[in-house]
Short mmCIF file of C-alpha atoms in Angstrom, two decimals:
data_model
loop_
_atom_site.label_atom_id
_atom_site.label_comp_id
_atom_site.label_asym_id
_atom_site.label_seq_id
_atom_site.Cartn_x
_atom_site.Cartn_y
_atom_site.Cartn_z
CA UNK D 1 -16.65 -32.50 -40.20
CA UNK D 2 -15.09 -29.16 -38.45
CA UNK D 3 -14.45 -29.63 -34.96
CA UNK D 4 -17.23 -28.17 -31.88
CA UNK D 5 -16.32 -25.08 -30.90
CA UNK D 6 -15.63 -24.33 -27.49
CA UNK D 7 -18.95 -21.70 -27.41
CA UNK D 8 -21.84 -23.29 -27.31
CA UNK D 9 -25.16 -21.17 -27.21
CA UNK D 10 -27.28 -20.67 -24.51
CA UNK D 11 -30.14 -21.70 -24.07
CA UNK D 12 -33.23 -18.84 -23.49
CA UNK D 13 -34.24 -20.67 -20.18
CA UNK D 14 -30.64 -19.69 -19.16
CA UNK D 15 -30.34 -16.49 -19.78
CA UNK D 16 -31.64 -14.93 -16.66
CA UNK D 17 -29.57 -17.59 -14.41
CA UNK D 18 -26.75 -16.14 -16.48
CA UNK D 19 -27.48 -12.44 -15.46
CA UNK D 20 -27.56 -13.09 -11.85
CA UNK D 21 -24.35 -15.75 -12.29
CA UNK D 22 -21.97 -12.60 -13.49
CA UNK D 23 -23.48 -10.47 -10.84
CA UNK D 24 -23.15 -12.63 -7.77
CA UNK D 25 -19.50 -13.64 -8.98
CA UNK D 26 -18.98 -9.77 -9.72
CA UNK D 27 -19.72 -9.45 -6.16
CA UNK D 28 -17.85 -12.68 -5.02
CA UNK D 29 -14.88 -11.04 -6.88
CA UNK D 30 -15.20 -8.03 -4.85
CA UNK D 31 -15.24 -10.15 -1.70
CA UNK D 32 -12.18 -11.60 -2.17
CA UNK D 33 -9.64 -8.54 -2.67
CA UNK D 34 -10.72 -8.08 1.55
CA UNK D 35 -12.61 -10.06 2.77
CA UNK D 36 -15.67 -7.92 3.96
CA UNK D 37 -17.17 -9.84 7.17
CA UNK D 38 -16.21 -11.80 10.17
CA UNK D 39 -16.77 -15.87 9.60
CA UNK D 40 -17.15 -18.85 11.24
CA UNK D 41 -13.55 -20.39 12.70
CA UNK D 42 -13.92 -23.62 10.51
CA UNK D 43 -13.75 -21.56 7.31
CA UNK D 44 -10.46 -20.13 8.57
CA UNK D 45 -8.90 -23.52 7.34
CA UNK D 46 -9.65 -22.72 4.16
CA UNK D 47 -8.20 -18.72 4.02
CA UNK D 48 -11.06 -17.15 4.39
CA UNK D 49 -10.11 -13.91 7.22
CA UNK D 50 -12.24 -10.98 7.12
CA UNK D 51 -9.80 -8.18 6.31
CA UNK D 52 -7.78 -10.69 4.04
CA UNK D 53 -7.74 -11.17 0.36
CA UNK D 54 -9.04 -15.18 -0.69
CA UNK D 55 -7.07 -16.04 -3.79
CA UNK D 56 -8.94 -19.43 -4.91
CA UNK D 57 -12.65 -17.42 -4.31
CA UNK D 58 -11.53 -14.82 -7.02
CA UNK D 59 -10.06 -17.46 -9.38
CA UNK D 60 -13.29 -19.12 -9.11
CA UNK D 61 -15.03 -16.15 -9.55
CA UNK D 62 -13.59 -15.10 -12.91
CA UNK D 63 -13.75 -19.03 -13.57
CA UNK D 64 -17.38 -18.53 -13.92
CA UNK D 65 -17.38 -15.35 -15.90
CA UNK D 66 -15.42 -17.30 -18.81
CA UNK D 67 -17.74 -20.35 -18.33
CA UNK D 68 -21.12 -17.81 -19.31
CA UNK D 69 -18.92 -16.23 -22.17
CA UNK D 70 -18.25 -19.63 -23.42
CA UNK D 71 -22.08 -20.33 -23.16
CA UNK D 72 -23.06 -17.14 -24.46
CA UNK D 73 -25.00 -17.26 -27.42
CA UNK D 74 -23.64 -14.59 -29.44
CA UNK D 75 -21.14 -11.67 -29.20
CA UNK D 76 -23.37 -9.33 -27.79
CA UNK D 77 -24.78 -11.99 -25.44
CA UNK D 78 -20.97 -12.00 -23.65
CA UNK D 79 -20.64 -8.44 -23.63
CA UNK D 80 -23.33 -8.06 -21.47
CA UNK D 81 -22.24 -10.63 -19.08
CA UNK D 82 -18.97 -9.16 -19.24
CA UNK D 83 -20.15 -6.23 -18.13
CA UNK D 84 -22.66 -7.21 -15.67
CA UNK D 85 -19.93 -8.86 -13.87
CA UNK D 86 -17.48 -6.06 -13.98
CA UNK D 87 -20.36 -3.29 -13.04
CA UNK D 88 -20.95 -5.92 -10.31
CA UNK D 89 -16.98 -6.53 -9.07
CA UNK D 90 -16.27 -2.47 -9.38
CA UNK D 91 -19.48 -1.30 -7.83
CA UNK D 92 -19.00 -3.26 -4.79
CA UNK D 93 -14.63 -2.54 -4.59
CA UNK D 94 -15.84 1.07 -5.00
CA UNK D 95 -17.94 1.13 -2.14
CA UNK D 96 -16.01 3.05 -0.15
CA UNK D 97 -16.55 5.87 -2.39
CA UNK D 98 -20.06 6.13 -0.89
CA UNK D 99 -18.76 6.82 2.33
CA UNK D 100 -16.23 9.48 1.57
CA UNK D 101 -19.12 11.25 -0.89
CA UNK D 102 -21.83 10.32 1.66
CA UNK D 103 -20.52 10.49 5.45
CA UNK D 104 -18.03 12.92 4.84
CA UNK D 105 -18.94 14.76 1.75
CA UNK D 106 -22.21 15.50 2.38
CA UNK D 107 -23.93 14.60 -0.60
CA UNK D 108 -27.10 12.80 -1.05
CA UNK D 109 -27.09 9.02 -0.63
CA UNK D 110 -29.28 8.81 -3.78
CA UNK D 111 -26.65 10.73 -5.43
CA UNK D 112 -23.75 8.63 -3.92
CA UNK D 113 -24.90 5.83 -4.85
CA UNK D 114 -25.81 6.84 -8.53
CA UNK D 115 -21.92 8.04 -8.95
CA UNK D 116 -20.10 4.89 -7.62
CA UNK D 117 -22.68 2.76 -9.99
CA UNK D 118 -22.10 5.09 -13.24
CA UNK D 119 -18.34 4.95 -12.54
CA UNK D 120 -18.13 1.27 -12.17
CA UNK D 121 -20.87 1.05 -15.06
CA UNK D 122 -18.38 3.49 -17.34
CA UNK D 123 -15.11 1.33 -16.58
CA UNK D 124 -16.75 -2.16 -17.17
CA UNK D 125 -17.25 -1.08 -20.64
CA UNK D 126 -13.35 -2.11 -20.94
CA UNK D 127 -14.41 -5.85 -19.65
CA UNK D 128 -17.37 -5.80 -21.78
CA UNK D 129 -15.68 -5.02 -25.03
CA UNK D 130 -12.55 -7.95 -23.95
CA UNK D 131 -15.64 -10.13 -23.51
CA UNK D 132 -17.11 -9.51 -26.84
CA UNK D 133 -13.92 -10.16 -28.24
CA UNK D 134 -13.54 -13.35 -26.96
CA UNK D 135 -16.81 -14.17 -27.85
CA UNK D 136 -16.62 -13.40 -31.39
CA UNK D 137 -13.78 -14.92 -32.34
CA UNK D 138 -15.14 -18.55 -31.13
CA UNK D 139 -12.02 -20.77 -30.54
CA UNK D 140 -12.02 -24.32 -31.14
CA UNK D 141 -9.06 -24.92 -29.01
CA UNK D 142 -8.55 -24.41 -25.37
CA UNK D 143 -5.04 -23.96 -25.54
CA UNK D 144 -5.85 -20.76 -28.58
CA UNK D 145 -9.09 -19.64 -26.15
CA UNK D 146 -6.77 -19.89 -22.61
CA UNK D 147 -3.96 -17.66 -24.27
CA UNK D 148 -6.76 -15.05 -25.88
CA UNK D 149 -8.50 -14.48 -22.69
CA UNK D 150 -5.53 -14.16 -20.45
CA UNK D 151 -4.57 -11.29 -22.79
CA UNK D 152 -7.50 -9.62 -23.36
CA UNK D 153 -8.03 -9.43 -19.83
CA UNK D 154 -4.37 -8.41 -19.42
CA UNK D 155 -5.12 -5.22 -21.64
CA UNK D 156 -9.03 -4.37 -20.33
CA UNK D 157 -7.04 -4.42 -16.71
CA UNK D 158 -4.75 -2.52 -18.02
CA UNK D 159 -6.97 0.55 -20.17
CA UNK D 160 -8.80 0.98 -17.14
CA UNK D 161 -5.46 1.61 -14.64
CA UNK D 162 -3.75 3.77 -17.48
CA UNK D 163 -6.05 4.93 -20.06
CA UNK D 164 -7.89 8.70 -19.69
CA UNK D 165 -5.45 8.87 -15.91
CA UNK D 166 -6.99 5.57 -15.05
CA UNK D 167 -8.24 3.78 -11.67
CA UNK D 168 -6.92 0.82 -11.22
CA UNK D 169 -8.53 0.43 -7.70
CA UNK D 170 -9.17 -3.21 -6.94
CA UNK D 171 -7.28 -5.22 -9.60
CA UNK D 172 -7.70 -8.68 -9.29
CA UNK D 173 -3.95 -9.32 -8.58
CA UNK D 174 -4.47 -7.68 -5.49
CA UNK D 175 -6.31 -10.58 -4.58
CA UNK D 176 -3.60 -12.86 -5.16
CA UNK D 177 -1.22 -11.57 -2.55
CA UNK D 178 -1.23 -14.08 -0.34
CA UNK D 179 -2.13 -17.16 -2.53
CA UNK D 180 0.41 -19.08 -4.82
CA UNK D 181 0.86 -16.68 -7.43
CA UNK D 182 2.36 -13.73 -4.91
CA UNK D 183 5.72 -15.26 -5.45
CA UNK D 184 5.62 -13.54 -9.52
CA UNK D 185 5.00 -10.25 -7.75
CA UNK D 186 8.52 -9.19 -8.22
CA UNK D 187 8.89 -10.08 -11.45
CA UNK D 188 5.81 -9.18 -13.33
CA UNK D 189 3.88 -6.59 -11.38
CA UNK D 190 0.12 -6.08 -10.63
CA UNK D 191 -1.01 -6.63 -13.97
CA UNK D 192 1.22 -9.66 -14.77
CA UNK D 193 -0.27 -11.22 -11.84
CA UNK D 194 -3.85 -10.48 -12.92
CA UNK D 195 -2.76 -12.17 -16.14
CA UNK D 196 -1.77 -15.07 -14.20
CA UNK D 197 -4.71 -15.08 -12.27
CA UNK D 198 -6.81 -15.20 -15.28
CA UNK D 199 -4.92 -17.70 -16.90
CA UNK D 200 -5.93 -19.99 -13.69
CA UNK D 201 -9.64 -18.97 -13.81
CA UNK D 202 -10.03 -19.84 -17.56
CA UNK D 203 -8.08 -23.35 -17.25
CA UNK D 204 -10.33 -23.86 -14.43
CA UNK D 205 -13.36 -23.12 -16.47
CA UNK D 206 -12.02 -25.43 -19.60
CA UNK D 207 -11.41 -28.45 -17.10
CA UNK D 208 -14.92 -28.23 -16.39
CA UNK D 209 -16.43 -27.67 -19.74
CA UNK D 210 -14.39 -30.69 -20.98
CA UNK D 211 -16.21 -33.57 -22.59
CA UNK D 212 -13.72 -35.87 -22.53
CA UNK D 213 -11.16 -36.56 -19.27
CA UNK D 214 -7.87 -35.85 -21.36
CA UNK D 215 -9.39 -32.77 -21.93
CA UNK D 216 -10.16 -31.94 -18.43
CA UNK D 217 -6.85 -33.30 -17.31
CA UNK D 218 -4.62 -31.48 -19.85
CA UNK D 219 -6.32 -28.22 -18.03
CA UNK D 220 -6.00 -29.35 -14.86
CA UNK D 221 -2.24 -30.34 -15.53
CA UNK D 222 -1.59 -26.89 -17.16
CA UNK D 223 -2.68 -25.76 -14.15
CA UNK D 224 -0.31 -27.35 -12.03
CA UNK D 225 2.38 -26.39 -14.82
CA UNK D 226 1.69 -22.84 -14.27
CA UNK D 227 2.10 -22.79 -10.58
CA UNK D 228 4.93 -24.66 -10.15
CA UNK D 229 7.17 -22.53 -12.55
CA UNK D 230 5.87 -19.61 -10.40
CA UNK D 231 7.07 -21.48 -6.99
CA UNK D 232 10.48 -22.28 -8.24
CA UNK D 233 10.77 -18.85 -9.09
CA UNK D 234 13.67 -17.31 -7.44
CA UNK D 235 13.58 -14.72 -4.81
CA UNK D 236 15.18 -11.35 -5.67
CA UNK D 237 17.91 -10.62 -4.37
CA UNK D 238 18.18 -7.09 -2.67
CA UNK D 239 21.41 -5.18 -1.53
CA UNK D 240 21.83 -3.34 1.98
CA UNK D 241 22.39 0.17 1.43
CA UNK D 242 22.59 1.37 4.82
CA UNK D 243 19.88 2.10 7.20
CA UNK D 244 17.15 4.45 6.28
CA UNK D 245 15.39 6.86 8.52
CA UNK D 246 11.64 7.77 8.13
CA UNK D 247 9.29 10.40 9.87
CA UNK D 248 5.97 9.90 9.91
CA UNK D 249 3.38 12.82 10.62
CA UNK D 250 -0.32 12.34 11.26
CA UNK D 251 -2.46 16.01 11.41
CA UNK D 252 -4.80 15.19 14.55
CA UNK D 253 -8.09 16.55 11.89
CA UNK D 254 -11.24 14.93 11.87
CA UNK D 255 -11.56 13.41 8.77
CA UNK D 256 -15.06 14.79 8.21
CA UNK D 257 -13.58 18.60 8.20
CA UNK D 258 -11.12 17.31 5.88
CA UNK D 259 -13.75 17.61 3.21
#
């Protein structure tokens, strides 16, 4: 008998839960590179500062993007998600777009808004086609599906800050800058840290899709594996070259005649 795969289809009752899943963690995603509004003081305990990137929302955000894709019921099924969630995360990072096309552009708000959502809508087509991948080659082990999703996320981050000049505004690593994984910063850049970070959101996702607890635990210990090695990382270790003076010079223009 060939072991289950990890994808198991979704059910048609599903399917519009699963639209609005990738778009509310699309947005939750978003959230989490600054956070956008002021909170309550008992959520401070738990790192959530308007103004300040929340590392564990994002993980868990892109934790639920790989749990649809491994319920999606087909190739084309993922894709979709993939993208809903990415048209979702980019629309909502890109925001401030609006306002510079908007406020101090001058151009229509109809309009405004209709370019922010067909550029975010053009550059999720690089998530969408890493989530069709994934989908379509349906893994039977987590270990095989963990290290395929880390990199295809690695290289859809990737094509959209490099490829055709790129904009690479709002990577998730960005999000990670004060969590656990800031610490590889030094040593593997933006993007290595977004493949980090996606490496924690799909273990997270496999520990709870397990169906059996050694399953669940080996994810959950991977986990641990991964940031501990990135803790005892060491520091690097700069030299003094001397002191270094710097001018700064700020035109006193409104920013609206800027434009």
């Amino acid at each position: 008998m060939p072991p289950r795969s990890l994808f198991v289809r979704q059910r048609a009752s599903g399917a519009s839960t699963g639209i609005w899943l990738a778009l509310l963690a699309g947005a939750l995603q978003a959230a989490c590179l600054a956070w956008p509004t002021a909170v309550p003081a008992g959520l401070a305990a738990l790192g959530v500062q308007q103004g300040q990137p929340l590392w564990w929302g994002q993980t868990l955000a892109l934790a639920v993007l790989v749990q649809l894709l491994l319920a999606s019921r087909s190739p084309r099924r993922a894709a979709w998600l993939g993208w809903l969630f990415a048209t979702s995360w980019l629309a909502c990072t890109f925001a401030w777009l609006f306002t510079s096309m908007h406020t101090y552009g001058g151009l229509a708000a109809p309009l405004a808004v209709l370019a922010v959502l067909l550029l975010a809508a053009v550059l999720a087509l690089y998530y969408a086609a890493a989530s069709w991948c994934f989908r379509a080659l349906a893994l039977e082990n987590s270990g095989q599906a963990a290290i395929v999703f880390i990199s295809l996320w690695l290289l859809a981050e990737a094509a959209r800050g490099m490829l055709l000049t790129g904009f690479g505004w709002g990577a998730v690593g960005y999000a990670q800058v004060n969590g656990p994984l800031a610490a590889a910063l030094p040593w593997v850049g933006l993007y290595g840290v977004s493949a980090l970070a996606a490496g924690l959101a799909v273990l997270l996702a496999l520990s709870f899709r397990a169906t059996r607890w050694r399953q669940a635990l080996s994810s959950v210990l991977a986990m641990a594996v991964l940031l501990v090695l990135v803790a005892v990382l060491p520091a690097p270790q700069g030299h003094d070259t001397g002191k270094l003076s710097v001018t700064l010079l700020q035109g006193n223009i409104a920013q609206e005649e800027k434009f």
